[in-house]
Short mmCIF file of C-alpha atoms in Angstrom, two decimals:
data_model
loop_
_atom_site.label_atom_id
_atom_site.label_comp_id
_atom_site.label_asym_id
_atom_site.label_seq_id
_atom_site.Cartn_x
_atom_site.Cartn_y
_atom_site.Cartn_z
CA MET A 1 -8.14 -6.11 -8.18
CA HIS A 2 -4.79 -4.42 -7.83
CA PHE A 3 -3.44 -5.45 -4.45
CA ALA A 4 0.18 -5.10 -5.54
CA TYR A 5 2.21 -2.01 -6.30
CA ILE A 6 1.76 -1.69 -10.08
CA ASP A 7 4.09 1.10 -11.23
CA ARG A 8 6.68 -1.38 -12.60
CA ASP A 9 7.18 -4.38 -14.87
CA TYR A 10 4.31 -6.85 -15.31
CA ARG A 11 6.43 -9.89 -14.44
CA GLU A 12 7.58 -8.28 -11.18
CA ILE A 13 3.94 -7.71 -10.30
CA LEU A 14 3.16 -11.38 -10.98
CA SER A 15 5.67 -12.39 -8.29
CA ASP A 16 3.83 -10.26 -5.73
CA VAL A 17 0.46 -11.56 -6.90
CA ARG A 18 1.64 -15.16 -6.40
CA ARG A 19 2.70 -14.30 -2.84
CA GLU A 20 -0.65 -12.61 -2.23
CA TRP A 21 -2.53 -15.70 -3.41
CA GLU A 22 -0.43 -17.79 -1.00
CA ARG A 23 -1.28 -15.36 1.82
CA ILE A 24 -4.98 -15.56 0.96
CA ASP A 25 -4.78 -19.37 1.09
CA ARG A 26 -3.18 -19.23 4.55
CA GLU A 27 -5.34 -16.55 6.12
CA TYR A 28 -8.67 -17.53 4.58
CA GLU A 29 -8.31 -21.30 4.51
CA GLY A 30 -11.50 -22.95 3.33
CA THR A 31 -12.87 -19.78 1.74
CA PRO A 32 -13.13 -20.06 -2.04
CA TYR A 33 -10.86 -17.64 -3.87
CA PHE A 34 -10.88 -17.18 -7.62
CA PRO A 35 -7.72 -15.70 -9.12
CA HIS A 36 -7.80 -12.57 -11.22
CA ILE A 37 -5.38 -11.59 -13.98
CA SER A 38 -5.15 -8.10 -15.38
CA ILE A 39 -3.79 -7.36 -18.83
CA GLY A 40 -2.27 -4.10 -17.68
CA TRP A 41 -3.06 -0.65 -16.38
CA ASP A 42 -2.49 2.93 -17.45
CA ASN A 43 -5.45 5.23 -17.14
CA ASN A 44 -3.57 8.32 -18.34
CA PRO A 45 -5.71 8.55 -21.50
CA ARG A 46 -8.53 9.73 -19.22
CA PHE A 47 -6.63 12.70 -17.77
CA ASN A 48 -4.94 15.92 -18.90
CA SER A 49 -1.95 15.49 -16.60
CA PHE A 50 0.26 12.50 -15.84
CA ARG A 51 -0.86 9.96 -13.25
CA ALA A 52 1.47 7.39 -11.74
CA GLY A 53 0.55 3.71 -11.56
CA ILE A 54 1.45 2.31 -14.95
CA VAL A 55 2.06 -1.37 -15.61
CA LYS A 56 5.05 -1.72 -17.92
CA GLY A 57 6.00 -4.69 -20.09
CA ASN A 58 2.46 -6.04 -20.26
CA THR A 59 3.06 -7.92 -23.49
CA PRO A 60 0.93 -10.88 -24.59
CA GLU A 61 3.81 -13.15 -23.51
CA ALA A 62 3.88 -11.68 -20.00
CA PHE A 63 0.09 -11.85 -19.82
CA GLU A 64 0.28 -15.52 -20.82
CA GLU A 65 2.60 -16.13 -17.86
CA GLY A 66 -0.08 -14.62 -15.64
CA LEU A 67 -2.74 -16.85 -17.17
CA LEU A 68 -0.55 -19.92 -16.63
CA MET A 69 -0.03 -18.87 -13.02
CA ALA A 70 -3.80 -18.51 -12.52
CA LYS A 71 -4.44 -21.88 -14.19
CA GLU A 72 -1.85 -23.48 -11.90
CA TYR A 73 -3.62 -21.94 -8.90
CA ILE A 74 -6.98 -23.34 -10.04
CA ASP A 75 -5.47 -26.75 -10.79
CA CYS A 76 -4.01 -26.86 -7.25
CA HIS A 77 -7.43 -26.07 -5.72
CA PRO A 78 -9.73 -28.83 -6.98
CA SER A 79 -12.20 -28.22 -4.14
CA LEU A 80 -13.25 -24.84 -5.58
CA PRO A 81 -16.91 -24.80 -6.60
CA ALA A 82 -15.89 -23.88 -10.17
CA PRO A 83 -12.60 -23.40 -12.04
CA LEU A 84 -13.14 -19.64 -12.43
CA ILE A 85 -10.49 -17.10 -13.41
CA THR A 86 -11.41 -13.48 -14.06
CA ILE A 87 -9.59 -11.28 -16.57
CA ASN A 88 -9.54 -7.51 -16.66
CA SER A 89 -10.74 -6.69 -19.28
CA TRP A 90 -12.33 -7.06 -22.71
CA ASN A 91 -12.32 -3.42 -23.84
CA GLU A 92 -10.90 -0.98 -21.28
CA TRP A 93 -8.96 1.00 -23.88
CA THR A 94 -8.65 4.08 -21.66
CA GLU A 95 -7.04 1.93 -18.98
CA THR A 96 -4.75 0.02 -21.35
CA SER A 97 -6.38 -3.20 -20.23
CA TYR A 98 -8.08 -4.90 -23.14
CA LEU A 99 -8.21 -8.30 -24.85
CA GLU A 100 -9.47 -6.92 -28.15
CA PRO A 101 -7.04 -6.93 -31.09
CA ASP A 102 -4.98 -3.80 -31.69
CA ASP A 103 -2.32 -2.45 -34.05
CA LEU A 104 0.53 -3.24 -31.65
CA TYR A 105 -0.01 -6.92 -30.77
CA GLY A 106 -2.80 -7.92 -33.13
CA TYR A 107 -4.63 -10.87 -31.59
CA GLY A 108 -1.76 -11.49 -29.15
CA TYR A 109 -3.73 -11.32 -25.91
CA LEU A 110 -6.54 -13.48 -27.27
CA GLU A 111 -4.01 -15.97 -28.63
CA ALA A 112 -2.47 -16.17 -25.15
CA VAL A 113 -5.88 -17.08 -23.72
CA ARG A 114 -6.33 -19.71 -26.44
CA ARG A 115 -2.88 -21.24 -25.80
CA VAL A 116 -3.52 -21.57 -22.08
CA PHE A 117 -7.20 -22.58 -22.06
CA GLY A 118 -8.21 -23.46 -25.62
CA GLY A 119 -7.89 -26.56 -27.67
#
């Protein structure tokens, strides 16, 4: 769910996402909300011409900051029916949003998930 302007640096987007989560808490008090973290976005591989809307700087380290932010949100909402966080996505290669290992970061995104949620 991209409710923030995404054509910029990942960490800048996280700031807007945090504010959006705060707004959701205020405006929908008592309604369960489960945070979502995206690895990135660039669906240009699907098209012949350039399309705007590219997340930049979506490194495993930046993604880990997003995961920590989502974990903090969940930890601050113990009344949620389940501690659920969604991640986009396992294998969206044509959207540059994938957890699977690659030649650039290796297992970096998966290691970020392990550091935040694993043992």
